mmCIF file of C-alpha atoms in Angstrom:
data_model
loop_
_atom_site.group_PDB
_atom_site.id
_atom_site.type_symbol
_atom_site.label_atom_id
_atom_site.label_comp_id
_atom_site.label_asym_id
_atom_site.label_seq_id
_atom_site.Cartn_x
_atom_site.Cartn_y
_atom_site.Cartn_z
ATOM 1 C CA MET A 1 27.406 52.841 -48.799
ATOM 2 C CA VAL A 2 29.224 56.127 -49.527
ATOM 3 C CA ALA A 3 26.651 58.817 -49.815
ATOM 4 C CA GLY A 4 26.585 62.721 -50.122
ATOM 5 C CA GLY A 5 25.773 65.537 -52.297
ATOM 6 C CA PHE A 6 26.889 66.043 -55.896
ATOM 7 C CA GLY A 7 30.738 66.433 -56.112
ATOM 8 C CA VAL A 8 31.497 65.787 -52.324
ATOM 9 C CA GLY A 9 34.064 63.139 -53.279
ATOM 10 C CA LYS A 10 32.319 59.805 -53.254
ATOM 11 C CA THR A 11 33.938 58.386 -56.370
ATOM 12 C CA THR A 12 37.182 59.641 -55.092
ATOM 13 C CA PHE A 13 36.725 57.777 -51.720
ATOM 14 C CA VAL A 14 35.745 54.519 -53.224
ATOM 15 C CA GLY A 15 38.816 54.807 -55.614
ATOM 16 C CA ALA A 16 41.238 55.610 -52.842
ATOM 17 C CA VAL A 17 39.892 52.881 -50.292
ATOM 18 C CA SER A 18 39.482 50.027 -52.863
ATOM 19 C CA GLU A 19 42.066 47.405 -53.078
ATOM 20 C CA ILE A 20 40.727 46.304 -56.452
ATOM 21 C CA GLU A 21 40.465 48.559 -59.604
ATOM 22 C CA PRO A 22 37.300 50.324 -58.795
ATOM 23 C CA LEU A 23 34.162 50.163 -60.979
ATOM 24 C CA ASN A 24 32.717 53.682 -61.743
ATOM 25 C CA THR A 25 30.009 54.936 -63.959
ATOM 26 C CA GLU A 26 31.267 58.394 -64.494
ATOM 27 C CA ALA A 27 29.724 60.195 -67.407
ATOM 28 C CA VAL A 28 30.733 63.740 -68.772
ATOM 29 C CA LEU A 29 28.402 66.538 -67.713
ATOM 30 C CA THR A 30 26.534 67.846 -70.745
ATOM 31 C CA ALA A 31 24.390 70.707 -71.737
ATOM 32 C CA ALA A 32 21.448 68.477 -70.869
ATOM 33 C CA SER A 33 22.307 68.754 -67.131
ATOM 34 C CA LEU A 34 22.336 72.661 -67.216
ATOM 35 C CA GLY A 35 19.743 73.861 -64.713
ATOM 36 C CA ILE A 36 19.473 70.341 -63.191
ATOM 37 C CA ASP A 37 22.927 69.669 -61.678
ATOM 38 C CA ASP A 38 24.059 72.468 -59.351
ATOM 39 C CA THR A 39 27.625 72.941 -59.858
ATOM 40 C CA ALA A 40 27.959 75.863 -57.559
ATOM 41 C CA GLY A 41 31.168 75.369 -55.469
ATOM 42 C CA VAL A 42 32.321 72.648 -57.799
ATOM 43 C CA ASP A 43 32.612 74.643 -60.874
ATOM 44 C CA THR A 44 35.427 72.619 -62.287
ATOM 45 C CA LYS A 45 33.672 69.330 -62.078
ATOM 46 C CA THR A 46 33.229 67.770 -65.512
ATOM 47 C CA THR A 47 31.830 64.258 -64.785
ATOM 48 C CA THR A 48 29.167 62.720 -62.562
ATOM 49 C CA THR A 49 28.278 59.332 -61.335
ATOM 50 C CA VAL A 50 25.107 58.165 -63.172
ATOM 51 C CA ALA A 51 24.690 54.617 -61.419
ATOM 52 C CA PHE A 52 27.245 53.827 -58.680
ATOM 53 C CA ASP A 53 30.818 53.206 -57.850
ATOM 54 C CA PHE A 54 32.111 49.979 -56.499
ATOM 55 C CA GLY A 55 35.171 48.929 -54.704
ATOM 56 C CA ARG A 56 36.182 46.410 -52.198
ATOM 57 C CA ARG A 57 38.420 46.763 -49.087
ATOM 58 C CA THR A 58 39.347 43.910 -46.653
ATOM 59 C CA VAL A 59 39.495 44.727 -43.106
ATOM 60 C CA ASP A 60 40.930 42.124 -40.555
ATOM 61 C CA GLY A 61 40.319 39.422 -43.214
ATOM 62 C CA VAL A 62 36.553 40.502 -43.803
ATOM 63 C CA PRO A 63 35.813 41.804 -47.309
ATOM 64 C CA LEU A 64 33.737 45.005 -47.371
ATOM 65 C CA TYR A 65 32.006 45.755 -50.599
ATOM 66 C CA VAL A 66 31.962 49.511 -50.910
ATOM 67 C CA PHE A 67 29.191 51.261 -53.012
ATOM 68 C CA GLY A 68 29.345 55.006 -53.813
ATOM 69 C CA THR A 69 25.957 56.433 -54.609
ATOM 70 C CA PRO A 70 25.175 59.074 -57.255
ATOM 71 C CA GLY A 71 24.728 62.514 -55.784
ATOM 72 C CA GLN A 72 21.979 64.067 -57.771
ATOM 73 C CA ASP A 73 18.441 63.482 -56.603
ATOM 74 C CA ARG A 74 17.438 62.308 -59.977
ATOM 75 C CA PHE A 75 19.356 59.136 -59.319
ATOM 76 C CA TRP A 76 18.077 58.714 -55.765
ATOM 77 C CA PHE A 77 15.629 55.806 -56.738
ATOM 78 C CA MET A 78 18.606 53.590 -56.721
ATOM 79 C CA TRP A 79 19.511 54.280 -52.967
ATOM 80 C CA ASP A 80 16.716 52.156 -51.620
ATOM 81 C CA ALA A 81 17.953 49.190 -53.518
ATOM 82 C CA MET A 82 21.636 49.909 -52.456
ATOM 83 C CA ILE A 83 20.773 50.254 -48.788
ATOM 84 C CA ARG A 84 19.371 46.617 -48.651
ATOM 85 C CA GLY A 85 21.964 44.448 -46.871
ATOM 86 C CA ALA A 86 24.274 47.341 -46.236
ATOM 87 C CA LEU A 87 26.078 47.586 -42.879
ATOM 88 C CA GLY A 88 25.761 51.229 -42.953
ATOM 89 C CA ALA A 89 26.909 54.294 -44.567
ATOM 90 C CA VAL A 90 29.604 57.009 -44.676
ATOM 91 C CA VAL A 91 27.897 60.337 -45.620
ATOM 92 C CA LEU A 92 30.562 62.609 -47.026
ATOM 93 C CA ALA A 93 30.029 66.385 -46.386
ATOM 94 C CA ASP A 94 31.703 69.359 -47.830
ATOM 95 C CA THR A 95 32.201 72.529 -45.790
ATOM 96 C CA ARG A 96 31.561 74.666 -48.926
ATOM 97 C CA ARG A 97 28.093 73.201 -49.126
ATOM 98 C CA LEU A 98 26.948 71.682 -45.953
ATOM 99 C CA GLN A 99 23.303 71.961 -46.770
ATOM 100 C CA ASP A 100 23.996 69.306 -49.592
ATOM 101 C CA SER A 101 24.383 66.791 -46.709
ATOM 102 C CA PHE A 102 20.895 66.977 -45.223
ATOM 103 C CA PRO A 103 19.156 65.033 -47.825
ATOM 104 C CA SER A 104 21.663 62.047 -47.372
ATOM 105 C CA ILE A 105 21.478 62.318 -43.593
ATOM 106 C CA ASP A 106 17.597 62.322 -43.822
ATOM 107 C CA PHE A 107 17.613 59.283 -45.963
ATOM 108 C CA PHE A 108 19.558 57.032 -43.514
ATOM 109 C CA GLU A 109 17.683 58.506 -40.427
ATOM 110 C CA ASP A 110 14.315 57.797 -41.979
ATOM 111 C CA ARG A 111 15.242 54.287 -42.535
ATOM 112 C CA SER A 112 16.900 53.873 -39.151
ATOM 113 C CA ALA A 113 20.188 52.857 -40.999
ATOM 114 C CA PRO A 114 23.453 53.385 -39.136
ATOM 115 C CA TYR A 115 25.509 56.015 -40.654
ATOM 116 C CA ILE A 116 28.492 58.345 -39.707
ATOM 117 C CA VAL A 117 29.444 61.630 -41.240
ATOM 118 C CA ALA A 118 32.992 62.289 -42.708
ATOM 119 C CA VAL A 119 33.741 65.981 -43.663
ATOM 120 C CA ASN A 120 36.022 65.870 -46.752
ATOM 121 C CA ARG A 121 38.615 68.453 -46.493
ATOM 122 C CA PHE A 122 38.934 70.230 -49.853
ATOM 123 C CA ASP A 123 41.845 72.556 -50.516
ATOM 124 C CA GLY A 124 40.852 76.124 -49.807
ATOM 125 C CA ALA A 125 37.575 75.166 -48.190
ATOM 126 C CA PRO A 126 36.760 76.567 -44.865
ATOM 127 C CA ALA A 127 37.655 74.552 -41.847
ATOM 128 C CA TYR A 128 35.471 74.314 -38.708
ATOM 129 C CA SER A 129 35.618 72.774 -35.358
ATOM 130 C CA GLN A 130 33.809 69.434 -34.584
ATOM 131 C CA THR A 131 31.407 71.348 -32.324
ATOM 132 C CA ASP A 132 30.593 73.808 -35.149
ATOM 133 C CA LEU A 133 30.186 71.026 -37.755
ATOM 134 C CA ARG A 134 27.970 69.021 -35.505
ATOM 135 C CA THR A 135 25.834 71.969 -34.753
ATOM 136 C CA ALA A 136 25.432 73.076 -38.370
ATOM 137 C CA LEU A 137 24.723 69.484 -39.529
ATOM 138 C CA GLN A 138 22.252 69.017 -36.607
ATOM 139 C CA LEU A 139 23.863 65.616 -35.845
ATOM 140 C CA PRO A 140 22.608 63.655 -32.828
ATOM 141 C CA ALA A 141 25.471 63.050 -30.231
ATOM 142 C CA HIS A 142 25.545 59.415 -30.927
ATOM 143 C CA VAL A 143 26.499 59.831 -34.666
ATOM 144 C CA PRO A 144 30.283 59.788 -35.133
ATOM 145 C CA LEU A 145 31.692 62.842 -37.012
ATOM 146 C CA LEU A 146 35.131 62.771 -38.444
ATOM 147 C CA GLN A 147 37.221 64.762 -41.043
ATOM 148 C CA LEU A 148 39.198 63.089 -43.799
ATOM 149 C CA ASP A 149 40.706 63.608 -47.019
ATOM 150 C CA ALA A 150 38.953 61.332 -49.590
ATOM 151 C CA ARG A 151 41.996 61.160 -51.876
ATOM 152 C CA GLU A 152 44.150 59.298 -49.172
ATOM 153 C CA SER A 153 43.604 55.599 -48.797
ATOM 154 C CA GLY A 154 44.514 55.647 -45.026
ATOM 155 C CA SER A 155 42.029 58.485 -44.316
ATOM 156 C CA SER A 156 39.167 56.821 -46.103
ATOM 157 C CA THR A 157 40.001 53.316 -44.677
ATOM 158 C CA LEU A 158 39.806 54.931 -41.046
ATOM 159 C CA ALA A 159 36.353 56.215 -42.084
ATOM 160 C CA LEU A 160 35.242 52.612 -43.046
ATOM 161 C CA ILE A 161 36.720 51.250 -39.716
ATOM 162 C CA LYS A 162 35.012 54.015 -37.663
ATOM 163 C CA LEU A 163 31.657 53.086 -39.526
ATOM 164 C CA LEU A 164 32.240 49.423 -38.489
ATOM 165 C CA GLU A 165 33.087 50.224 -34.880
ATOM 166 C CA TYR A 166 29.911 52.330 -34.725
ATOM 167 C CA ARG A 167 27.726 49.627 -36.482
ATOM 168 C CA ILE A 168 28.912 46.961 -33.809
ATOM 169 C CA THR A 169 27.294 49.262 -31.058
ATOM 170 C CA GLN A 170 23.874 49.453 -32.892
ATOM 171 C CA PRO A 171 21.037 47.119 -32.298
ATOM 172 C CA ALA A 172 20.731 43.957 -34.626
ATOM 173 C CA THR A 173 17.633 45.449 -36.122
ATOM 174 C CA ALA A 174 19.271 48.517 -37.424
#
């Protein structure tokens, strides 16, 4: 799973990492979402995922099916179905809106599901040290934290590999 807040780059991540044409369910933001979708910090965003994104990436001969979640809480009812059978999650974070990462992190922690956090580097966004990010996100020491550019295939693929490496170290019950 690739999760995170609204406008954090989940659709971009799935598109960049996928070796097949990704499926996405982007819909145009309309007046009906005014007051519901918080576009602060992503003022130029004109679309949103209304179901999920789907892509596939093969790593060492093993196909990984990558599902990107919708970011708005009104679509979170789908997350419980999406987590079933998942190896884990990449939680994308945006330094302009770190607080939007907490619900995603809480979701995976509450379910004891393995996850890593990947800070998506947006042009013009503030940059922080790993220590400052870990402190701000209140991440446990065992949770991997990395920075990436979700637009770049190599960067996003490395996040998937980091998730797999982390997952291998987790108990079979996770």
